[in-house]
Coordinates of C-alpha atoms in Angstrom, one line a residue:
M28 CA 0.0 0.0 0.0
H29 CA 1.3 3.4 -0.9
D30 CA 1.5 5.4 2.2
D31 CA 3.0 8.9 2.7
V32 CA 2.2 12.2 4.2
H33 CA 2.2 15.7 2.6
M34 CA 3.7 18.7 4.4
G35 CA 7.1 17.0 5.0
E36 CA 5.7 14.3 7.3
T37 CA 6.3 10.7 6.3
V38 CA 4.5 7.7 7.7
G39 CA 6.3 4.4 6.8
Q40 CA 4.8 1.0 6.3
H41 CA 3.3 -0.4 9.4
D42 CA 5.0 -3.5 10.8
V43 CA 2.2 -6.1 10.3
R44 CA 2.9 -9.6 11.3
S45 CA 1.5 -12.4 9.2
G46 CA -1.0 -14.6 10.9
A47 CA -4.4 -16.1 10.9
Q48 CA -7.6 -14.7 9.3
F49 CA -9.3 -11.9 11.2
T50 CA -11.5 -13.7 13.8
F51 CA -12.6 -13.0 17.3
R52 CA -14.2 -15.3 19.8
T53 CA -17.3 -13.1 20.2
K54 CA -20.4 -14.1 18.3
K55 CA -21.6 -10.5 18.5
F56 CA -18.9 -9.3 16.1
H57 CA -20.1 -8.6 12.6
F58 CA -20.6 -5.7 10.3
H59 CA -23.9 -3.9 10.7
P60 CA -24.7 -1.4 8.0
P61 CA -27.0 1.5 8.5
P62 CA -30.1 1.9 6.3
R63 CA -28.2 3.4 3.4
F64 CA -26.6 2.3 0.1
S65 CA -24.0 -0.1 1.3
P66 CA -21.9 -3.0 -0.2
N67 CA -23.4 -5.3 2.4
I68 CA -27.0 -4.6 1.6
R69 CA -27.1 -4.0 -2.2
K70 CA -28.7 -7.4 -2.7
N71 CA -31.7 -6.0 -0.9
F72 CA -32.1 -3.2 -3.4
S73 CA -33.0 -4.8 -6.8
F74 CA -33.1 -1.3 -8.4
M75 CA -29.4 -0.9 -7.6
S76 CA -28.6 -3.3 -10.4
I77 CA -29.4 -0.5 -12.8
I78 CA -26.5 1.4 -11.5
Y79 CA -24.0 -1.5 -11.9
I80 CA -24.7 -2.0 -15.6
L81 CA -24.3 1.6 -16.5
P82 CA -21.0 2.9 -17.9
A83 CA -19.0 5.1 -15.6
Q84 CA -20.0 8.5 -17.0
Y85 CA -23.8 7.6 -16.7
R86 CA -23.3 6.0 -13.3
I87 CA -21.9 9.3 -12.0
A88 CA -24.6 11.3 -13.7
L89 CA -27.3 9.0 -12.1
A90 CA -25.8 9.5 -8.7
C91 CA -25.7 13.2 -9.1
C92 CA -29.2 13.5 -10.6
A93 CA -30.7 11.4 -8.0
G94 CA -29.9 14.1 -5.5
N95 CA -28.9 13.3 -1.9
R96 CA -27.0 10.1 -1.8
Y97 CA -28.0 9.5 1.8
I98 CA -31.3 7.7 2.4
H99 CA -32.8 8.1 5.9
T100 CA -36.5 7.3 5.8
S101 CA -38.8 4.8 4.1
K102 CA -40.6 7.7 2.3
Q103 CA -37.3 9.0 1.0
R104 CA -36.3 5.5 0.0
F105 CA -39.5 5.1 -2.0
F106 CA -39.1 8.3 -4.0
M107 CA -35.4 7.7 -4.4
K108 CA -36.1 4.3 -5.8
A109 CA -38.6 5.7 -8.3
R110 CA -36.1 8.4 -9.4
V111 CA -33.3 5.9 -9.7
I112 CA -35.4 3.5 -11.8
F113 CA -36.6 6.3 -14.1
L114 CA -33.2 7.9 -14.5
G115 CA -31.6 4.5 -15.0
I116 CA -33.9 3.6 -17.8
L117 CA -33.4 6.9 -19.4
L118 CA -29.7 6.7 -19.3
L119 CA -29.7 3.1 -20.6
A120 CA -31.8 4.3 -23.5
L121 CA -29.3 7.0 -24.2
N122 CA -26.4 4.6 -24.0
G123 CA -28.1 2.1 -26.2
R124 CA -26.7 -0.9 -24.5
A125 CA -25.8 -2.2 -21.0
Q126 CA -22.2 -2.5 -19.9
D127 CA -20.6 -4.2 -17.0
S128 CA -19.4 -1.2 -15.0
P129 CA -19.7 -1.9 -11.2
L130 CA -19.1 0.8 -8.7
N131 CA -15.5 1.2 -7.9
L132 CA -15.6 1.2 -4.1
H133 CA -12.6 1.3 -1.8
R134 CA -12.9 0.6 1.9
L135 CA -11.2 3.0 4.3
T136 CA -11.3 1.7 7.9
V137 CA -10.8 4.4 10.6
F138 CA -10.0 3.4 14.1
F139 CA -10.4 6.3 16.6
T140 CA -9.7 7.1 20.2
N141 CA -10.1 10.2 22.3
D142 CA -9.6 11.2 26.0
V143 CA -7.4 8.1 26.7
H144 CA -6.0 10.0 29.7
G145 CA -3.2 7.4 30.2
S146 CA -5.6 4.4 30.4
I147 CA -3.6 2.0 28.4
T148 CA -3.7 -0.7 31.1
E149 CA -6.3 -3.3 31.9
T150 CA -9.2 -2.0 33.9
K151 CA -12.3 -3.3 35.7
A152 CA -15.7 -2.6 34.1
E153 CA -17.5 -1.8 37.3
F154 CA -20.3 0.0 35.3
L155 CA -21.2 -3.4 33.9
N156 CA -21.1 -5.4 37.2
P157 CA -20.0 -3.6 40.4
E158 CA -19.6 -6.9 42.3
F159 CA -17.9 -9.0 39.7
P160 CA -16.6 -6.5 37.1
P161 CA -15.3 -8.0 33.8
I162 CA -11.8 -7.0 32.7
L163 CA -11.4 -4.5 29.9
G164 CA -8.2 -5.2 27.9
G165 CA -7.4 -1.5 27.2
G166 CA -4.4 -0.9 25.0
A167 CA -3.5 -4.5 24.5
S168 CA -6.9 -5.5 23.2
A169 CA -7.1 -2.5 21.0
A170 CA -3.7 -3.4 19.6
N171 CA -4.8 -6.9 18.7
I172 CA -7.8 -5.7 16.8
I173 CA -5.8 -3.1 14.9
H174 CA -3.0 -5.5 14.0
K175 CA -5.5 -8.1 12.7
V176 CA -7.4 -5.6 10.6
R177 CA -4.1 -4.4 9.1
Q178 CA -3.3 -8.0 8.2
Q179 CA -6.7 -8.3 6.6
A180 CA -6.2 -4.9 4.8
Q181 CA -3.0 -6.2 3.2
Q182 CA -4.7 -9.3 2.0
E183 CA -7.9 -7.6 0.7
G184 CA -6.5 -4.3 -0.5
F185 CA -8.3 -1.8 1.7
S186 CA -6.9 1.1 3.8
V187 CA -6.6 1.7 7.5
L188 CA -6.1 4.8 9.6
V189 CA -5.7 5.1 13.4
L190 CA -6.4 8.6 14.8
D191 CA -6.8 10.3 18.2
A192 CA -8.7 13.4 19.3
G193 CA -6.6 14.5 22.2
D194 CA -6.0 14.3 26.0
I195 CA -3.7 11.2 25.6
F196 CA -1.8 10.9 28.9
Q197 CA -3.0 12.9 32.0
G198 CA -5.0 11.0 34.7
T199 CA -3.3 7.7 35.4
L200 CA -0.1 6.8 37.2
V201 CA 1.4 5.4 34.1
G202 CA 0.4 8.4 32.0
T203 CA 1.2 11.2 34.4
L204 CA 4.3 9.8 36.1
S205 CA 5.9 9.0 32.7
K206 CA 4.9 12.5 31.7
G207 CA 3.1 11.0 28.7
K208 CA 6.1 9.1 27.3
A209 CA 4.6 5.7 28.0
V210 CA 1.4 6.6 26.2
V211 CA 3.3 8.0 23.1
E212 CA 5.4 4.9 23.0
F213 CA 2.2 2.8 23.1
M214 CA 0.8 4.9 20.2
N215 CA 4.1 4.4 18.3
K216 CA 3.8 0.7 18.8
I217 CA 0.2 0.7 17.5
G218 CA 1.1 2.9 14.5
Y219 CA -1.2 5.9 15.0
D220 CA -1.4 8.1 11.9
A221 CA -2.2 11.5 13.6
C222 CA -3.3 13.1 16.8
V223 CA -4.6 16.5 17.9
P224 CA -3.5 18.1 21.2
G225 CA -6.2 18.3 23.9
N226 CA -6.3 20.8 26.7
H227 CA -4.9 18.3 29.2
D228 CA -1.9 17.5 27.0
F229 CA -0.6 20.9 28.3
D230 CA -1.0 19.9 32.0
L231 CA 2.7 19.4 32.5
G232 CA 3.6 22.4 30.4
K233 CA 4.2 23.3 26.8
E234 CA 7.8 22.1 26.9
N235 CA 6.7 18.6 28.0
L236 CA 4.2 18.4 25.1
I237 CA 7.0 19.4 22.7
E238 CA 9.1 16.5 24.0
L239 CA 6.1 14.2 23.4
I240 CA 5.7 15.5 19.9
R241 CA 9.4 15.0 19.2
M242 CA 9.3 11.3 20.2
S243 CA 6.0 10.7 18.2
N244 CA 6.2 8.7 15.0
F245 CA 3.1 10.4 13.9
P246 CA 2.2 14.1 13.2
W247 CA 0.2 16.3 15.6
V248 CA -2.3 18.5 13.9
S249 CA -4.1 21.6 15.1
S250 CA -5.3 24.5 12.9
N251 CA -6.0 27.0 15.8
I252 CA -2.9 27.0 18.0
Y253 CA -0.7 30.0 17.2
N254 CA 2.6 31.4 18.3
K255 CA 1.8 34.8 19.9
E256 CA 5.2 36.2 19.0
T257 CA 5.2 35.2 15.3
G258 CA 1.5 35.3 14.7
K259 CA 1.9 32.0 12.8
I260 CA 0.8 28.4 13.5
W261 CA 2.7 27.0 16.5
E262 CA 5.7 25.4 15.0
W263 CA 5.3 22.1 16.8
V264 CA 1.9 21.2 15.1
K265 CA 0.7 21.1 11.5
P266 CA -2.5 22.9 10.5
W267 CA -3.1 20.0 8.2
I268 CA -1.5 17.0 6.5
I269 CA -2.3 14.8 3.5
I270 CA -1.8 11.1 3.8
R271 CA -1.6 9.4 0.4
R272 CA -2.9 5.8 0.7
D273 CA -4.1 3.4 -2.0
G274 CA -4.9 6.1 -4.5
L275 CA -6.6 8.3 -2.0
N276 CA -5.4 11.7 -0.8
I277 CA -6.7 11.9 2.8
G278 CA -6.6 15.3 4.3
I279 CA -6.4 15.5 8.1
T280 CA -6.7 18.7 10.1
G281 CA -7.5 19.4 13.8
A282 CA -8.6 21.9 16.4
T283 CA -7.9 22.3 20.1
T284 CA -10.6 23.7 22.3
I285 CA -10.2 27.5 22.7
G286 CA -11.2 26.8 26.3
T287 CA -7.6 25.5 26.9
K288 CA -6.6 29.1 27.8
H289 CA -9.2 29.0 30.6
M290 CA -8.4 25.4 31.7
S291 CA -4.6 25.5 31.9
F292 CA -2.2 27.2 34.2
P293 CA -1.0 30.3 32.3
K294 CA 2.7 29.2 32.6
N295 CA 1.8 25.9 30.8
I296 CA 0.6 27.7 27.7
E297 CA 2.8 30.8 27.8
G298 CA 3.3 32.3 24.3
L299 CA 0.4 30.3 22.7
D300 CA -2.8 31.7 21.3
F301 CA -5.8 29.5 20.9
R302 CA -8.0 31.0 18.2
P303 CA -11.6 30.3 17.3
E304 CA -12.0 26.8 16.0
I305 CA -14.6 27.3 13.2
P306 CA -12.7 29.9 11.0
S307 CA -9.4 28.1 11.7
L308 CA -10.8 24.8 10.5
Q309 CA -12.4 26.4 7.5
R310 CA -9.1 27.8 6.4
A311 CA -7.4 24.4 6.8
V312 CA -10.2 22.6 4.9
D313 CA -9.9 25.2 2.0
S314 CA -6.1 24.7 2.0
L315 CA -6.5 20.9 1.9
K316 CA -8.9 21.1 -1.1
A317 CA -6.5 23.4 -2.9
H318 CA -3.7 20.9 -2.3
G319 CA -5.7 18.0 -3.8
A320 CA -7.3 16.3 -0.8
D321 CA -10.0 13.8 -1.8
L322 CA -11.4 13.3 1.7
I323 CA -11.0 15.4 4.7
V324 CA -11.0 14.2 8.3
A325 CA -11.1 16.6 11.2
L326 CA -9.8 15.7 14.7
V327 CA -11.4 18.1 17.1
H328 CA -10.9 18.2 20.8
L329 CA -14.4 19.5 21.2
G330 CA -17.4 17.5 22.4
L331 CA -20.6 16.5 20.6
P332 CA -23.7 17.4 22.7
Y333 CA -24.8 14.8 25.2
D334 CA -28.2 14.6 23.5
P335 CA -27.8 14.9 19.7
K336 CA -31.5 15.6 19.0
E337 CA -31.6 18.4 21.6
G338 CA -28.2 19.7 20.4
Y339 CA -29.4 19.9 16.8
Q340 CA -32.7 21.6 17.8
Q341 CA -30.6 24.3 19.4
L342 CA -28.3 24.4 16.4
K343 CA -31.2 25.1 14.0
N344 CA -31.8 28.4 15.7
E345 CA -28.2 29.5 15.3
T346 CA -26.3 31.3 12.5
L347 CA -22.6 31.4 11.9
E348 CA -22.5 34.9 13.2
T349 CA -24.2 34.0 16.5
V350 CA -22.0 30.9 16.9
L351 CA -18.8 32.9 16.5
Q352 CA -20.0 35.2 19.3
K353 CA -20.2 32.3 21.8
P354 CA -17.2 31.8 24.2
Y355 CA -17.2 28.1 23.3
V356 CA -18.5 26.0 20.4
N357 CA -19.2 22.3 20.2
A358 CA -18.3 19.7 17.6
M359 CA -21.8 19.6 16.2
E360 CA -21.5 23.3 15.5
V361 CA -18.2 22.7 13.8
A362 CA -19.7 20.0 11.6
H363 CA -22.6 22.3 10.6
F364 CA -20.7 25.5 9.9
V365 CA -17.4 24.3 8.5
R366 CA -18.0 23.2 4.9
G367 CA -16.0 20.4 3.4
I368 CA -15.3 17.9 6.3
D369 CA -16.2 14.3 5.4
L370 CA -15.5 12.7 8.8
L371 CA -15.3 14.5 12.2
L372 CA -13.8 12.8 15.3
G373 CA -14.8 14.5 18.5
G374 CA -13.6 14.3 22.1
H375 CA -13.2 16.3 25.3
L376 CA -16.7 15.5 26.9
H377 CA -16.1 11.8 27.5
K378 CA -19.5 11.0 25.9
G379 CA -19.5 8.3 23.3
Y380 CA -21.7 8.2 20.3
P381 CA -22.3 4.5 19.5
K382 CA -24.1 5.4 16.2
P383 CA -22.6 8.2 14.0
W384 CA -24.4 11.5 13.8
E385 CA -24.6 13.1 10.4
D386 CA -25.3 16.7 9.8
P387 CA -28.4 17.0 7.5
V388 CA -26.9 20.0 5.7
T389 CA -23.2 19.3 5.3
H390 CA -23.4 15.5 5.5
T391 CA -20.4 15.5 7.7
I392 CA -20.3 12.2 9.6
C393 CA -19.5 12.7 13.3
V394 CA -18.2 10.0 15.7
Q395 CA -17.0 10.2 19.3
N396 CA -15.6 7.7 21.7
Y397 CA -16.0 7.4 25.5
A398 CA -12.9 8.1 27.6
H399 CA -10.2 5.9 29.1
L400 CA -9.8 3.4 26.2
G401 CA -12.7 1.2 27.5
N402 CA -13.8 1.2 23.8
L403 CA -12.1 1.3 20.5
G404 CA -13.9 3.4 17.8
W405 CA -14.2 1.8 14.4
I406 CA -16.0 3.0 11.2
N407 CA -15.6 1.8 7.6
L408 CA -16.0 4.4 4.9
Y409 CA -16.7 3.2 1.3
V410 CA -15.2 5.6 -1.2
E411 CA -16.3 5.7 -4.8
M412 CA -12.9 6.0 -6.4
T413 CA -14.2 7.6 -9.7
T414 CA -15.7 10.6 -7.9
K415 CA -13.6 10.3 -4.7
T416 CA -16.7 10.6 -2.6
I417 CA -18.0 8.6 0.4
W418 CA -20.8 6.4 -1.0
T419 CA -21.7 4.9 2.4
Y420 CA -20.3 3.7 5.7
D421 CA -20.8 0.8 8.1
Y422 CA -19.6 -0.3 11.5
P423 CA -18.6 -3.6 13.0
A424 CA -21.2 -4.4 15.7
D425 CA -24.9 -4.2 16.5
N426 CA -24.3 -1.3 18.9
G427 CA -22.4 0.8 16.4
T428 CA -18.9 2.1 16.1
L429 CA -17.7 1.6 19.7
L430 CA -16.3 -1.8 20.6
L431 CA -16.3 -2.5 24.3
L432 CA -12.8 -4.0 24.8
Q433 CA -13.8 -6.9 27.1
E434 CA -10.8 -9.2 27.4
D435 CA -12.9 -12.4 27.0
E436 CA -14.2 -11.1 23.7
F437 CA -11.1 -9.3 22.3
W438 CA -7.9 -11.1 23.3
P439 CA -5.1 -8.8 24.2
D440 CA -1.9 -8.7 22.1
T441 CA 0.5 -10.6 24.4
T442 CA 3.6 -8.6 23.4
I443 CA 1.8 -5.3 24.0
R444 CA 0.2 -6.5 27.2
A445 CA 3.6 -7.6 28.6
W446 CA 5.1 -4.2 27.8
I447 CA 2.2 -2.3 29.4
R448 CA 2.3 -4.4 32.6
A449 CA 6.1 -3.7 32.9
E450 CA 5.4 0.0 32.5
Q451 CA 2.5 -0.3 35.0
Q452 CA 4.8 -1.9 37.6
K453 CA 7.5 0.7 37.1
Y454 CA 5.1 3.6 37.9
E455 CA 2.6 2.0 40.3
K456 CA 4.7 0.0 42.7
D457 CA 5.0 2.9 45.2
F458 CA 1.2 3.6 45.1
Q459 CA -0.1 0.3 46.3
K460 CA 0.1 1.1 50.0
I461 CA -3.2 1.0 51.8
V462 CA -3.9 4.3 53.6
G463 CA -7.6 3.8 54.6
V464 CA -10.8 1.9 54.2
A465 CA -14.0 3.1 52.5
E466 CA -17.0 1.6 54.3
G467 CA -19.2 2.3 51.3
K468 CA -19.0 3.5 47.8
F469 CA -18.4 7.2 47.4
T470 CA -19.8 8.4 44.1
R471 CA -19.2 11.8 42.4
S472 CA -21.5 14.0 40.5
G473 CA -21.1 16.6 37.8
S474 CA -23.7 18.8 39.5
G475 CA -25.1 19.1 42.9
E476 CA -24.5 17.0 46.0
A477 CA -22.6 13.7 45.9
P478 CA -20.8 11.7 48.6
L479 CA -17.3 12.0 47.1
N480 CA -17.8 15.7 46.2
D481 CA -18.7 16.3 49.9
L482 CA -15.9 14.2 51.2
I483 CA -13.3 16.1 49.2
T484 CA -14.5 19.6 49.9
D485 CA -15.1 18.8 53.6
A486 CA -11.5 17.6 53.8
M487 CA -10.3 20.8 52.1
R488 CA -12.3 23.0 54.5
E489 CA -11.2 21.1 57.6
R490 CA -7.5 21.0 56.6
A491 CA -7.5 24.8 55.9
G492 CA -9.7 25.7 58.9
A493 CA -11.9 27.7 56.5
D494 CA -15.5 28.8 56.7
F495 CA -16.3 27.7 53.2
A496 CA -14.6 25.5 50.5
F497 CA -15.2 24.9 46.9
T498 CA -13.7 23.0 43.9
N499 CA -14.7 22.3 40.3
Y500 CA -16.5 19.1 39.4
G501 CA -14.0 18.4 36.7
G502 CA -11.2 18.1 39.2
I503 CA -12.8 14.9 40.7
R504 CA -12.1 12.2 38.1
E505 CA -13.3 8.9 39.5
D506 CA -15.6 7.3 42.1
L507 CA -14.1 5.7 45.2
P508 CA -15.2 2.1 45.5
R509 CA -15.9 0.3 48.8
G510 CA -13.0 -1.4 50.5
P511 CA -9.3 -0.7 51.1
V512 CA -8.1 2.7 49.8
T513 CA -4.6 2.9 48.3
R514 CA -2.5 5.9 47.3
G515 CA -3.2 4.9 43.8
D516 CA -6.9 5.2 44.4
I517 CA -6.5 8.7 45.7
F518 CA -4.3 9.6 42.7
R519 CA -6.9 8.4 40.2
I520 CA -9.6 10.5 42.0
L521 CA -7.4 13.6 42.2
P522 CA -4.7 13.2 39.6
F523 CA -3.8 16.9 38.9
G524 CA -1.6 17.6 41.9
N525 CA -3.5 20.7 42.8
Q526 CA -2.7 22.5 46.1
I527 CA -5.2 23.9 48.7
V528 CA -5.0 27.7 49.0
T529 CA -7.0 30.1 51.1
F530 CA -8.2 33.6 50.7
R531 CA -10.5 36.0 52.5
A532 CA -13.6 37.3 50.7
T533 CA -16.9 39.1 51.5
G534 CA -20.1 37.2 51.2
R535 CA -21.0 39.3 48.3
F536 CA -17.9 38.2 46.4
I537 CA -18.4 34.5 47.2
K538 CA -21.9 34.7 45.8
Q539 CA -20.5 36.3 42.6
I540 CA -18.1 33.3 42.3
I541 CA -21.1 30.9 42.5
E542 CA -23.0 33.0 39.9
Q543 CA -20.1 33.0 37.5
K544 CA -20.0 29.1 37.5
L545 CA -23.8 29.1 36.9
R546 CA -23.7 31.3 33.8
G547 CA -25.0 29.8 30.6
G548 CA -24.9 26.0 30.9
G549 CA -22.7 26.2 34.0
R550 CA -23.2 23.5 36.7
G551 CA -21.9 25.4 39.7
L552 CA -19.3 24.1 42.2
A553 CA -18.8 21.4 44.7
I554 CA -19.0 23.1 48.1
S555 CA -18.6 22.5 51.8
G556 CA -19.6 24.7 54.8
G557 CA -22.7 26.2 53.2
K558 CA -25.8 25.7 51.2
V559 CA -26.7 27.2 47.8
I560 CA -30.2 27.1 46.2
F561 CA -30.3 28.3 42.6
N562 CA -32.7 28.6 39.7
K563 CA -31.3 27.9 36.2
K564 CA -34.3 29.6 34.6
M565 CA -33.3 33.0 36.0
P566 CA -31.0 35.3 34.0
D567 CA -27.2 35.0 34.4
G568 CA -26.0 36.7 37.6
Q569 CA -29.4 36.3 39.3
R570 CA -29.6 32.5 39.6
V571 CA -28.6 32.1 43.3
V572 CA -31.9 32.2 45.1
Y573 CA -30.6 31.6 48.6
M574 CA -27.2 31.0 50.2
E575 CA -25.9 30.3 53.7
I576 CA -22.5 29.7 55.2
G577 CA -22.0 28.0 58.6
G578 CA -25.7 27.4 59.0
K579 CA -26.6 31.1 58.8
P580 CA -27.9 33.2 55.9
L581 CA -25.0 34.6 53.8
D582 CA -23.9 38.1 55.1
P583 CA -22.9 40.0 52.0
N584 CA -20.6 42.3 54.1
R585 CA -19.0 39.7 56.3
V586 CA -15.4 38.5 55.4
Y587 CA -15.1 34.7 55.3
L588 CA -12.1 32.5 55.1
V589 CA -12.4 30.4 51.9
A590 CA -10.5 27.3 50.7
T591 CA -10.1 26.3 47.1
T592 CA -7.4 25.0 44.7
D593 CA -4.5 26.8 43.2
Y594 CA -5.9 25.8 39.8
L595 CA -9.1 27.8 40.4
M596 CA -7.2 30.7 42.0
E597 CA -5.4 31.3 38.7
G598 CA -8.8 32.0 37.1
N599 CA -9.1 28.6 35.4
S600 CA -12.3 26.7 34.7
G601 CA -14.0 30.0 33.8
L602 CA -13.5 31.6 37.2
T603 CA -12.0 34.8 35.9
L604 CA -13.1 36.6 39.0
L605 CA -10.2 35.0 40.9
K606 CA -7.5 36.1 38.5

């Protein structure tokens, strides 16, 4: 397979070991096409035979005249069928004879991950069974799937890409203590083709990320990270690349959430400017087209909405002008307002989309994985090589594009597993000491009260001797299970290494802090030492209905001692009042 990258980046042939045919033990594993034109379901559409017997020039004309190539409803399929039959007969009459000209489809398999956060090791799937959780194979199971599909690709002549949408290392002992090097080495072993920086990839500073980029055997792409001094794209990322593979010029671009400047310590992103994602991506897409890209894939460290239907309803009321005025945009808005993206890989929110979402206007296909490599994303695109357009897509399982990496269904690659376990032992051996016992499970919540939120903020307030304490929900990363508690457990819950700091503030200012975190879609803060009642239907700045500290109504003029984290005190997570 021909395989190289434009813009001075070169991706060599992947080291693919010969072996058995691609099989897994699971009976659930099979390709499940959506209700659209697909190589796997053509036999169910007798009228499609009209297309196959047309010569190439008429086949292309038929596809164009028939209108939208995507079929979504039975009513649309009925009218599409009638139009195809009519146009097919017409074109056959014009041609005068039938010719054997089948569609020239080429399969492009795209594996995708996002928000791995260092989770390349095996983990327990407590969300499936809290008492007897099955084992998820993590990086080793993902490696085996990818290796076997690459073997199959060599035999059958299709193409494979492996891509990541950011936040690769921060959050586990292996990822954080190795400063991301173990994760990049894993990605090199797998043979990733490209990655976009996420906001957490700057958590150990810009220089550390540069070191990771240096050791990567794959390019890092982002169209919206600029060098403040030069006014040009940051020299350590590419705004776009073109991978040439099996006759296809595949353009890849990316964008890093503009929120990174509000989510990172200023020293970690010093000298960098994170510009609006939509115009940056549009420039990159236009450049890719000008340089001959046939297909364009966007890696965006931005999340698709939690509810796609609700998200699109809101989107229908927006214009490009109103979206560009928002402080943050989501991946659905990118797919809708950036013209020319064929496939978009989202991230950042840790919310998986088992079934792809397709923008009804741009027809950009959007996918997004869950976090922590519990799943491997997989979508097959079928490209009509005459027109270089995506004819259809499918995915490998009944539940869509996301394969849950249960070890008993997807055997781990033994070589990769042995290497990961050695790395795990290297970094985790000093964190196995038991420091306490949890008599029950402490769960966290992204809004409101939760046992673990209360435990952490109570400990902060007690340690600091403060009247009131608060932290951001995003700083509490995992639940605490019942049983012995190790140093490693504490690290996984609070992996950022933040410090407790105190400051004195009036009741009026504390209320303003809460109000700032409730603006727009804000969820507020995890607190201790007080009570907050708010109404999200009220205007911004007026949502706190009642507040008390120390069991008494908040005194706007009294000065209280407040405990929080150094991260929030630098104005991060949107708390610009504390800057």
